[in-house]
XYZ file of C-alpha atoms in Angstrom:
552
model
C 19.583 -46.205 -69.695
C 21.499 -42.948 -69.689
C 23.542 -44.355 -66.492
C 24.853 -46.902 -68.582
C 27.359 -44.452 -69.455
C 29.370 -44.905 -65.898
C 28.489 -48.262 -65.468
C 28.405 -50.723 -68.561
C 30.831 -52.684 -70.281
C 34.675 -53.676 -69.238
C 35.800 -49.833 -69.557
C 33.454 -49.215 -66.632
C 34.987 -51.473 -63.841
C 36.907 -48.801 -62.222
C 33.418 -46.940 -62.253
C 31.564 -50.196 -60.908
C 34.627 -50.565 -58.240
C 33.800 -47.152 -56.780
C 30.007 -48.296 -56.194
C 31.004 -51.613 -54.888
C 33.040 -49.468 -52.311
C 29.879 -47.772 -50.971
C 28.254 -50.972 -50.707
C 26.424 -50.889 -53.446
C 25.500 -55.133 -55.270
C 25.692 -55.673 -59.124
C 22.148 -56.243 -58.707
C 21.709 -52.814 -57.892
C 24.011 -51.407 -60.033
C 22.406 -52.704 -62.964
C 18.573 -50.875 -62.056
C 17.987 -47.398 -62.961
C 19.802 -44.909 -60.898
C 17.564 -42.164 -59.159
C 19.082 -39.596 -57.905
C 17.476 -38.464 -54.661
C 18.068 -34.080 -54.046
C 17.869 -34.055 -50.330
C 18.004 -30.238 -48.729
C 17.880 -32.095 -45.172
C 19.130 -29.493 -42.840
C 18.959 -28.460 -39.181
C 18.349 -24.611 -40.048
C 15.300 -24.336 -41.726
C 11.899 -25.706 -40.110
C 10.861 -26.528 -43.149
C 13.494 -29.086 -43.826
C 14.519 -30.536 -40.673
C 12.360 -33.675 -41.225
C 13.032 -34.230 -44.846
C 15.359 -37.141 -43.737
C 12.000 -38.989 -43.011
C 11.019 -37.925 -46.407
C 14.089 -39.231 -48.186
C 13.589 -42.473 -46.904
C 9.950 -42.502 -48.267
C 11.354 -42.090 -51.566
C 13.793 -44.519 -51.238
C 11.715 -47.051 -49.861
C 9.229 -46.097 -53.119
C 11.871 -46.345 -55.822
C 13.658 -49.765 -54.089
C 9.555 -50.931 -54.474
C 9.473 -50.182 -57.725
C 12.893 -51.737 -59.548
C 14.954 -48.571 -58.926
C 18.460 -47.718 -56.968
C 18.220 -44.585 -55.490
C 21.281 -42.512 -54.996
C 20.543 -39.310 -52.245
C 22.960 -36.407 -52.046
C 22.428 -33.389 -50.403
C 21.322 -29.691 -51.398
C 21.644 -26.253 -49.192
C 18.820 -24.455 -48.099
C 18.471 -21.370 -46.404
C 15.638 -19.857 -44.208
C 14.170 -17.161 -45.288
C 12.772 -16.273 -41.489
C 15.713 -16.635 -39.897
C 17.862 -14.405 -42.551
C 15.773 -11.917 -42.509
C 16.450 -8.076 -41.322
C 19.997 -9.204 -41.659
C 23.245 -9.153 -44.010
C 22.362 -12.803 -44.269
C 19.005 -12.163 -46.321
C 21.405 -11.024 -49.212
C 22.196 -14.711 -49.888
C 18.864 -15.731 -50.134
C 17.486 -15.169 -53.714
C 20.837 -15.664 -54.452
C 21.055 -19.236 -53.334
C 18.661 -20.051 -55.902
C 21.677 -19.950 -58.635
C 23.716 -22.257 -56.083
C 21.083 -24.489 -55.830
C 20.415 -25.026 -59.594
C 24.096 -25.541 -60.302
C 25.188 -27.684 -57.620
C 21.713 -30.099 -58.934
C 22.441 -29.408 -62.416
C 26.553 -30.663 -61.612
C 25.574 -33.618 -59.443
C 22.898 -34.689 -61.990
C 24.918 -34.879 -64.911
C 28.343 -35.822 -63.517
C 26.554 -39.388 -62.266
C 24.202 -39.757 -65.216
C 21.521 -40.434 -63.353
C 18.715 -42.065 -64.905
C 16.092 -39.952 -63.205
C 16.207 -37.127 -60.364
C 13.360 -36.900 -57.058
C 13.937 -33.272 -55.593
C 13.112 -32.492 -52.061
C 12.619 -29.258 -51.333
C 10.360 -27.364 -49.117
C 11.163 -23.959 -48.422
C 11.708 -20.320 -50.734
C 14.417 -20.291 -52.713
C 15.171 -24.340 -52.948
C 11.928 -25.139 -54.419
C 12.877 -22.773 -57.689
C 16.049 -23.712 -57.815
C 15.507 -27.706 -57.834
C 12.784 -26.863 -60.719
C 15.200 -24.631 -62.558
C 17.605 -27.686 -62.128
C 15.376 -30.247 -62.949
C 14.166 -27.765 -66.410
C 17.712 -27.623 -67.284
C 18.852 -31.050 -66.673
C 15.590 -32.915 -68.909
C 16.028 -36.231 -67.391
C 12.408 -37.814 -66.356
C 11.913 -35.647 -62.492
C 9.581 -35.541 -59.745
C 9.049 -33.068 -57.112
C 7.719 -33.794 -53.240
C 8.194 -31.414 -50.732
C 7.747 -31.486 -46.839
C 4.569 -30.164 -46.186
C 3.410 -27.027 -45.145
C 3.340 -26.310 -40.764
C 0.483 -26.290 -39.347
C -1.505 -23.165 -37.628
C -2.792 -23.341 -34.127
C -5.466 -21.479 -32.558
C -4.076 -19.018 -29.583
C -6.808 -17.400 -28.277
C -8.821 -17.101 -30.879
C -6.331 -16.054 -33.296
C -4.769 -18.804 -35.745
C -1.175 -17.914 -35.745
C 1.952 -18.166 -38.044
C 5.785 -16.628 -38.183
C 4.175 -13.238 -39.514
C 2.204 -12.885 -35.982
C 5.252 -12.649 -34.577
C 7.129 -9.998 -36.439
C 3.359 -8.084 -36.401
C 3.959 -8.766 -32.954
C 6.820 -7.015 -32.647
C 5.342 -3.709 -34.453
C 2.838 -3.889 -31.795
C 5.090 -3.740 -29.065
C 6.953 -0.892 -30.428
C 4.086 1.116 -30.295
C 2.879 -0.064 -26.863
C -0.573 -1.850 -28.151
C 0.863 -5.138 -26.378
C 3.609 -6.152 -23.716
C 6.601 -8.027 -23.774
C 4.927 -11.229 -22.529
C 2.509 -11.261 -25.322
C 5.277 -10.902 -28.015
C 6.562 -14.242 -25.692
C 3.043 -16.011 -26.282
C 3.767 -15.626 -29.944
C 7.297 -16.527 -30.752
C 5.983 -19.759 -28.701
C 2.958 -20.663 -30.196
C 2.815 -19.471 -33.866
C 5.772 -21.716 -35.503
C 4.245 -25.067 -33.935
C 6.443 -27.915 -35.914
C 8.277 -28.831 -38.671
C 7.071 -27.615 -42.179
C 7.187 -24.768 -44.427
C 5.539 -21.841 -42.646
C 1.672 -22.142 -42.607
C 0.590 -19.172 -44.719
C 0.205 -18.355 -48.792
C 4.057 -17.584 -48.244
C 6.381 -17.794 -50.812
C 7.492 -21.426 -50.027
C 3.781 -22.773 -50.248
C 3.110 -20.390 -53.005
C 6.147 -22.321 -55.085
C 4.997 -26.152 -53.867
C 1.329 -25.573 -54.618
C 2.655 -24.407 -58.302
C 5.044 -27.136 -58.858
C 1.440 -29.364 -58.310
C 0.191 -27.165 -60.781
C 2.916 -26.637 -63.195
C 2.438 -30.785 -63.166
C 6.179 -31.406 -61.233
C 4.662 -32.894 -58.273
C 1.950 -35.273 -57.452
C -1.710 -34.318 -56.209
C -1.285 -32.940 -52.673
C 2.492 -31.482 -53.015
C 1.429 -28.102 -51.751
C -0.999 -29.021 -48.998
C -0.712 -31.972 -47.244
C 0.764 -31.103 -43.809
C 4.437 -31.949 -43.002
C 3.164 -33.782 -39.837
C 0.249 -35.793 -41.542
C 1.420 -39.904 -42.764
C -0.385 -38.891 -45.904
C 2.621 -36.745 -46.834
C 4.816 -40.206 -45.969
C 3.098 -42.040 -48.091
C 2.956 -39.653 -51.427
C 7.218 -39.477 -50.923
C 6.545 -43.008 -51.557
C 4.572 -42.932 -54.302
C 6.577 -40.182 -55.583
C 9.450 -42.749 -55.130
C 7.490 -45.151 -57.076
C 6.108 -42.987 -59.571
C 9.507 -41.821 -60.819
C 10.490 -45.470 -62.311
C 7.324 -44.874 -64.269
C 8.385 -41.400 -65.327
C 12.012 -43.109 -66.658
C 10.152 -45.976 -68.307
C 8.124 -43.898 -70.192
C 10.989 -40.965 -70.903
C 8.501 -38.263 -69.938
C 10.908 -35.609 -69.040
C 10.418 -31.968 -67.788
C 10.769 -30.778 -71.383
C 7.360 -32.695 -71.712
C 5.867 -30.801 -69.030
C 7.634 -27.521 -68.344
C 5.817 -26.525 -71.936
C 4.514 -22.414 -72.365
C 0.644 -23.804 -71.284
C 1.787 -25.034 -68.323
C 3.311 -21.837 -66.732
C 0.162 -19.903 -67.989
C -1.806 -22.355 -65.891
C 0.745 -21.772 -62.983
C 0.075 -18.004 -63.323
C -4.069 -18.623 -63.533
C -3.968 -20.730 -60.604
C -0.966 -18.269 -59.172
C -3.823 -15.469 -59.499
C -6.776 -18.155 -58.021
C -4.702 -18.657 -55.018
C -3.299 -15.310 -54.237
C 0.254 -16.438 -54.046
C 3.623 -14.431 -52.980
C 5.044 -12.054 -54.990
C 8.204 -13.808 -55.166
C 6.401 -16.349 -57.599
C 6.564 -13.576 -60.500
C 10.231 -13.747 -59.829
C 10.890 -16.994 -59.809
C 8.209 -18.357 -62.595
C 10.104 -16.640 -65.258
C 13.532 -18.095 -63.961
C 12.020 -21.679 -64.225
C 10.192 -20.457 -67.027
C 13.651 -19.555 -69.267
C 15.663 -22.702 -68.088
C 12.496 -24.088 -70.136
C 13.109 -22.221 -72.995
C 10.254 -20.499 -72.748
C 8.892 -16.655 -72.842
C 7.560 -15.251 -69.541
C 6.966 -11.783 -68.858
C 5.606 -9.032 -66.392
C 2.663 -8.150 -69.464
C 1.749 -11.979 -69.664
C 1.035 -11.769 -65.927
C -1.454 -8.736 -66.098
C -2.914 -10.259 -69.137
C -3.681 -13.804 -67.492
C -4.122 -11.694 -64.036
C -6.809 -9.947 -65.854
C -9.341 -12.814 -66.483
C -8.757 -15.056 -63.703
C -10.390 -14.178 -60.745
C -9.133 -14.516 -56.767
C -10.520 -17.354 -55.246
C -8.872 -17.493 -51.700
C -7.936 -15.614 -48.766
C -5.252 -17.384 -47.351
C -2.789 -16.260 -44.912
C -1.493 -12.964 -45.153
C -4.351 -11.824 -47.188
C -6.824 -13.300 -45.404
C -7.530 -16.128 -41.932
C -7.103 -19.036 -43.328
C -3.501 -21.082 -44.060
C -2.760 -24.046 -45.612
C -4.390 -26.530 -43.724
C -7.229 -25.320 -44.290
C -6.818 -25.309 -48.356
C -5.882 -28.980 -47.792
C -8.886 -29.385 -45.946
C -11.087 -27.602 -49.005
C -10.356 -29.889 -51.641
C -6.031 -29.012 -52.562
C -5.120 -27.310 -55.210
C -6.715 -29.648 -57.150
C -10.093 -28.397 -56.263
C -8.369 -24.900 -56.994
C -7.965 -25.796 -60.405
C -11.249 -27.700 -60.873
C -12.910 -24.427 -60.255
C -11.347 -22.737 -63.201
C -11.979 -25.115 -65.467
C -15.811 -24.139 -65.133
C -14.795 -21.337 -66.904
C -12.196 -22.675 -69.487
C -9.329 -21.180 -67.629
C -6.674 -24.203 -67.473
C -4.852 -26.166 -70.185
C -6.213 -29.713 -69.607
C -4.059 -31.302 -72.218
C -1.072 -31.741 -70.511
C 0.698 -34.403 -69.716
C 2.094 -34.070 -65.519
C 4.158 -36.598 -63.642
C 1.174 -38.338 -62.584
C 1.651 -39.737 -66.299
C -1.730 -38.586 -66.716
C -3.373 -35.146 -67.818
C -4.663 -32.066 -66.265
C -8.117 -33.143 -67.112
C -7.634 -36.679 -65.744
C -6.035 -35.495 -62.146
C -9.023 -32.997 -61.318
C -11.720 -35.374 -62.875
C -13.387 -36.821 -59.457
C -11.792 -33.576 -57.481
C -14.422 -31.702 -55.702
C -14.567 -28.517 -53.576
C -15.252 -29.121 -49.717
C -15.236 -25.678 -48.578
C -16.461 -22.924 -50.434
C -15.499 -20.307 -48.020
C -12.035 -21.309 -48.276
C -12.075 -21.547 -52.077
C -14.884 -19.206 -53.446
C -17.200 -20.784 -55.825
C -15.850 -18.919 -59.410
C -18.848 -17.248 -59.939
C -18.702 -15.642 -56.070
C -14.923 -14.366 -56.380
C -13.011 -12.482 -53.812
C -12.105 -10.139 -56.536
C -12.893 -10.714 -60.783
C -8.820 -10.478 -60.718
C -6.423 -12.055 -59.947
C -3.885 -11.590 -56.262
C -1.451 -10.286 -57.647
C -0.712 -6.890 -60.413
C 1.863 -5.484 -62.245
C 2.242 -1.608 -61.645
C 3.962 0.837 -64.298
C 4.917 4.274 -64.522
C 7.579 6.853 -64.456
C 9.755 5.382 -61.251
C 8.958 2.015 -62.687
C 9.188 1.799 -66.303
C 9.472 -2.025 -66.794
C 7.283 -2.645 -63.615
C 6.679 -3.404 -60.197
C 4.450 -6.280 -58.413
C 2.218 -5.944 -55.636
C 0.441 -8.656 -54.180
C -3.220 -6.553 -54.892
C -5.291 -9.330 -52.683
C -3.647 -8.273 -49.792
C -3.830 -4.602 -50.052
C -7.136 -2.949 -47.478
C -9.353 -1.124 -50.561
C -8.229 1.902 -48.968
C -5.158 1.710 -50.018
C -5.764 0.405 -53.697
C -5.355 3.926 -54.750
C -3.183 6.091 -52.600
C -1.491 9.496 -53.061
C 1.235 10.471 -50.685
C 4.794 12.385 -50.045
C 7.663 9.366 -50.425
C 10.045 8.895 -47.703
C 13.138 8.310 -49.279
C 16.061 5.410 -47.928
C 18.442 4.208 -49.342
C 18.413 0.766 -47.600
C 15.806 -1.351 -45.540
C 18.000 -0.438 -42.482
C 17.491 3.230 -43.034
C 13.979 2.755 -42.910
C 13.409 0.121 -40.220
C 15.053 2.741 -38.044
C 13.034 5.323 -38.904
C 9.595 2.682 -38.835
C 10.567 1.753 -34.893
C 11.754 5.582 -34.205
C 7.676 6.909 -35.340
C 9.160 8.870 -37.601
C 6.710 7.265 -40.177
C 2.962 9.717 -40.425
C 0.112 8.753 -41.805
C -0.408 8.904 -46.050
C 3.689 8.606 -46.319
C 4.915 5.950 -49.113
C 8.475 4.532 -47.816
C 10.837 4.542 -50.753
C 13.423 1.473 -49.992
C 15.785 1.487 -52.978
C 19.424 0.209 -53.586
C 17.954 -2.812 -52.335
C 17.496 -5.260 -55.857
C 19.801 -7.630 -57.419
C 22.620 -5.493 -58.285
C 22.199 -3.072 -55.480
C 21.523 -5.071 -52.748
C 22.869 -7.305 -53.982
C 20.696 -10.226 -53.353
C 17.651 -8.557 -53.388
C 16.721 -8.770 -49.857
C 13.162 -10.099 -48.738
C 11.818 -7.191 -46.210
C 9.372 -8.838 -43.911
C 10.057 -6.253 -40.903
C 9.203 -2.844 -42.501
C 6.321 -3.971 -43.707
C 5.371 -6.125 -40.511
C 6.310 -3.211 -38.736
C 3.802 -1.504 -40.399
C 0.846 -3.448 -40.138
C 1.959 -3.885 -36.249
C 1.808 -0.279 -35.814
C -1.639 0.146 -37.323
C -0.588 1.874 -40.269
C -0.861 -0.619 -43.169
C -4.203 1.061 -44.231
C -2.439 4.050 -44.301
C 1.220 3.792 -45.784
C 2.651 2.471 -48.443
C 6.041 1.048 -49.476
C 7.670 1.137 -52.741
C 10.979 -1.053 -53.167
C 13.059 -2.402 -55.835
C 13.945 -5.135 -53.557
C 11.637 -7.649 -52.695
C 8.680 -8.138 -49.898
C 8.228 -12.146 -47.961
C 5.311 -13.623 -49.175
C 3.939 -13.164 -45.551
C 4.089 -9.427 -46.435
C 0.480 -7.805 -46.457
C -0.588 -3.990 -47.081
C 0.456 -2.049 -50.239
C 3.775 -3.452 -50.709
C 5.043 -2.828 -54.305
C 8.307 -4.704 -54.958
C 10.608 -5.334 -57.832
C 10.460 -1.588 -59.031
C 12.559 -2.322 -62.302
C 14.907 -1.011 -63.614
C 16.205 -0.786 -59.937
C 17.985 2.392 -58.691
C 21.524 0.461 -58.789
C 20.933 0.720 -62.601
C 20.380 4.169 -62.847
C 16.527 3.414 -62.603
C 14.317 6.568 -62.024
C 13.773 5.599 -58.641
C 16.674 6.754 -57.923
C 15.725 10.261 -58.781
C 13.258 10.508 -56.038
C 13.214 12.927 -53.901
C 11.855 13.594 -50.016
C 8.434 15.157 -50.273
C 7.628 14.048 -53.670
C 4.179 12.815 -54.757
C 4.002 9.612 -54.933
C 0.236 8.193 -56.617
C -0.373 4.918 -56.764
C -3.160 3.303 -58.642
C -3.067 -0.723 -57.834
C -6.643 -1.275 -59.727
C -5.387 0.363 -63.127
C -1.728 -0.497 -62.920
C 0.401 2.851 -62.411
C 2.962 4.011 -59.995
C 4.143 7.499 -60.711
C 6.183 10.272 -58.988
C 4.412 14.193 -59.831
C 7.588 14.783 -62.151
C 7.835 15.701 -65.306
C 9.862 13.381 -67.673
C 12.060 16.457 -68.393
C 12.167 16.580 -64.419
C 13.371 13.512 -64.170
C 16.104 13.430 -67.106
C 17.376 16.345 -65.336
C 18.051 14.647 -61.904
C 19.219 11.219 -63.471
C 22.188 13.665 -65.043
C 23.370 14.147 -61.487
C 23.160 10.455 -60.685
C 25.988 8.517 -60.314
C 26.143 4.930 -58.713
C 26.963 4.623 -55.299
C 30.337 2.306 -54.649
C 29.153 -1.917 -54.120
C 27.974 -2.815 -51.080
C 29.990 -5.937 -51.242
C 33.431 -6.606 -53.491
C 34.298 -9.869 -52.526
C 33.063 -13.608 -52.314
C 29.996 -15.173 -53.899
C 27.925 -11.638 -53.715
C 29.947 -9.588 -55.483
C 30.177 -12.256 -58.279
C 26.492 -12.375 -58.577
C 25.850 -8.940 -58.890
C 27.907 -8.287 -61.700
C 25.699 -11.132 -63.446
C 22.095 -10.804 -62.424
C 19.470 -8.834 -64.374
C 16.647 -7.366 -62.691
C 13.525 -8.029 -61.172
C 11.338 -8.527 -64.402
C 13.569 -10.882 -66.289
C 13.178 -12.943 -62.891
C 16.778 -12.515 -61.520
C 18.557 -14.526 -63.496
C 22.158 -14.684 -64.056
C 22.879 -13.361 -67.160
């Protein structure tokens, strides 16, 4: 057993002496130690009842012959940071996350790792972790929250900042916005739509980290009790049999992530964080790999932003399981591979059967022949820019307009609230990526804002920050290089035309490339936003958008 290392032989008494002080037996000393990632917190909705979970997987690895060992992980909500100085931190945690796992993990020798995650960033980071650790690992997360009906709208945490848009522009009163910060955000759980924190648990199911039902079964429901405690149980199987994530995490497996990525219309913050997991791995991921696979897999559902239905409902339809089963009818999915189930692709979606084929679309009766999400190049985005396409109105898949130019998401929430916003504009956000931001803020309330106001079939917004995964309209993130790097977005100008073309993958500004070259050589880098403390460390190390944010 790799914990042997702390706890065998005469040498290790002082180490056995420092269990024996916590409690721990000789009995239990000698079992396999699991270590048990806990991001427990009283901050994020999504993780306020992973206590409860925790002790499922206790109770599931005690069952099975195991010690666990639980330590705790931060977490930050993304809902609660955002529109804020605080959203700077939160694609930034994801590097805190992975290192404080990655220390804890191999400073204890634990014999395997269960991570606990549920919401945005800590689901990437555990899986970055867990890729760069290789000891046998299982993911189960809290569950998503459930929708409720409110007058015959189902409702989630984008309602409310809609909401808000709405009020600005009189359509509703200050009571209604009241109804809605009280009814959409029901419970505990990850919130209820196709958001980035579902997006990343229903792909750690896929990418084979986490048991059958990771991404759907609700955090309320006992079913998600009971498959912490299998999960509990099935990691002494995983360390029995040595299959770490090195087994898993292999290149097929993060094309089927993408296919299924593309199936489900996920968050655009999963072609950020995909390639991050991806290169802990070892393995190539890339913006062209995404249109490629993007290309041939078609959109099967409409969940929430894109569409009326949220998670529950997916759960309802068959999981994304049933997801998957679909695009194996047309040979879409690596079935090979092995998954922490101990078992293949093939053998997990064998008996799995749709139950609701307006929820997930038959394959041959798509949404769209393509995938949810594109990649977009052109002159202001030479190594691209993702939009999440299924949740664009056609008439705004190919747009031509005069850019609005800010120079941070304050800038032009101001200007979004003061109506200063027509018709046909496209909002340029830039200085708002990695380096820039830094942190690459997540900028729910312009584009909420926007579809509140009535305008999303009518403006667009270019950034090379980043949009929430409960963005919807023709939000075009990640512009890369960004404008803190001397990208050519930061050569646009007020008034310039701005054409974009989501179904054939360009974004351009009417400038010439001489044009261009011209204004770049009058460029020069505004001072750093921050230039102290965590932030201004991270900036100096991160890479852009399409290399997934890592830290370089």
């Amino acid at each position: 057993m790799r914990s042997d290392i702390i706890k065998k032989g005469i040498e290790r008494a002082p180490h056995r002496s420092l269990f024996k002080a916590m409690g721990y037996t000789d009995e239990e000393i000698q079992r396999p130690l699991i270590g048990v990632v806990n991001s427990v917190n009283e901050i994020v909705p999504g993780h306020i009842h992973l206590d409860k979970i925790a002790e499922a997987v206790k109770t599931g690895i005690r069952m099975a012959g195991g010690t666990p060992v639980e330590f705790g992980c931060i977490g930050i909500c993304d809902g609660i940071a955002m529109g804020h100085e605080g959203m700077k931190y939160s694609l930034a945690s994801r590097e805190l996350i992975a290192d404080s796992c990655e220390s804890m993990a191999i400073a204890h020798s634990f014999d395997g790792m269960v991570f606990i995650p549920n919401c945005d960033k800590i689901v990437p980071g555990m899986l970055m972790a867990a890729a760069r650790v290789d000891v046998p690992s299982i993911f189960i997360s809290g569950g998503p929250m459930l929708s409720i009906n409110k007058n015959g709208t189902q409702l989630d945490l984008n309602s409310v900042f809609e909401a808000v848009g709405s009020f600005k522009v009189g359509a509703i009163t200050e009571e209604d916005v009241a109804e809605y910060e009280n009814n959409a955000c029901p419970g505990c759980g990850s919130c209820s739509g196709m958001f980035t924190a579902n997006s990343m648990n229903c792909l750690t199911e896929v990418l084979g980290m986490g048991l059958p039902g990771n991404g759907t079964v609700p955090a309320v429901y006992a079913e998600r009790i009971r498959l912490a405690k299998q999960a509990g149980m099935k990691i002494m199987e995983l360390v029995e049999k040595d299959i770490k994530p090195s087994d898993i995490l292999v290149p097929e497996a993060f094309e089927n992530a993408l296919a299924v990525d593309m199936a489900l219309g996920c968050s655009t913050n999963s072609v950020l964080h995909l390639p991050a997991i991806a290169h802990e791995a070892g393995v190539e991921l890339n913006l062209e790999m995404i249109n490629t696979i993007s290309s041939r897999v078609p959109n099967l559902c409409k969940l929430a932003p894109s569409g009326p239905y949220h998670v529950q409902d997916l759960y309802m339809a068959g999981g994304v399981q049933a997801v998957m089963k679909e695009l194996t009818k047309q040979n879409l999915l690596h079935l090979e591979l092995i998954t922490v189930t101990c078992k293949t692709v093939d053998e997990n979606v064998e008996n799995v059967e749709v139950k609701d084929t307006d929820v997930i679309r038959p394959i041959d009766n798509p949404y769209s022949p393509t995938g949810g999400i594109a990649v977009l190049k052109g002159n202001i985005a030479p190594n691209g820019a993702v939009v999440k396409r299924s949740a664009v109105a056609n008439e705004m898949l190919k747009h031509t307009g005069p850019a609005r130019v800010f120079n941070s998401e304050d800038e032009a929430i101001d200007a979004i609230y003061g109506g200063r916003i027509n018709k046909g504009d496209v909002v340029i956000i830039r200085y708002e990526g990695p380096k820039g931001g830094p942190g690459m803020r997540e900028m729910l309330g312009p584009t909420s804002a926007i579809a509140g106001m009535g305008l999303d079939k009518d403006v667009a917004l270019i950034t090379d920050g980043r949009f929430s995964g409960a963005s919807r309209g023709a939000s075009i993130g990640h512009v890369s290089p960004e404008a803190m790097e001397g990208g050519p977005i930061a050569a646009v100008k007020d008034g310039d035309i701005i054409t974009i073309d989501i179904p054939d993958g360009k974004l351009n500004v009417n400038l010439s490339k001489q044009q261009l070259e011209e204004r770049m050589v009058e460029w020069k880098a505004p001072e750093p936003r921050i230039k102290k403390g965590y932030l201004a460390r991270y900036s100096r190390l991160v890479s852009s958008a399409d290399k997934g944010a890592i830290l370089e």
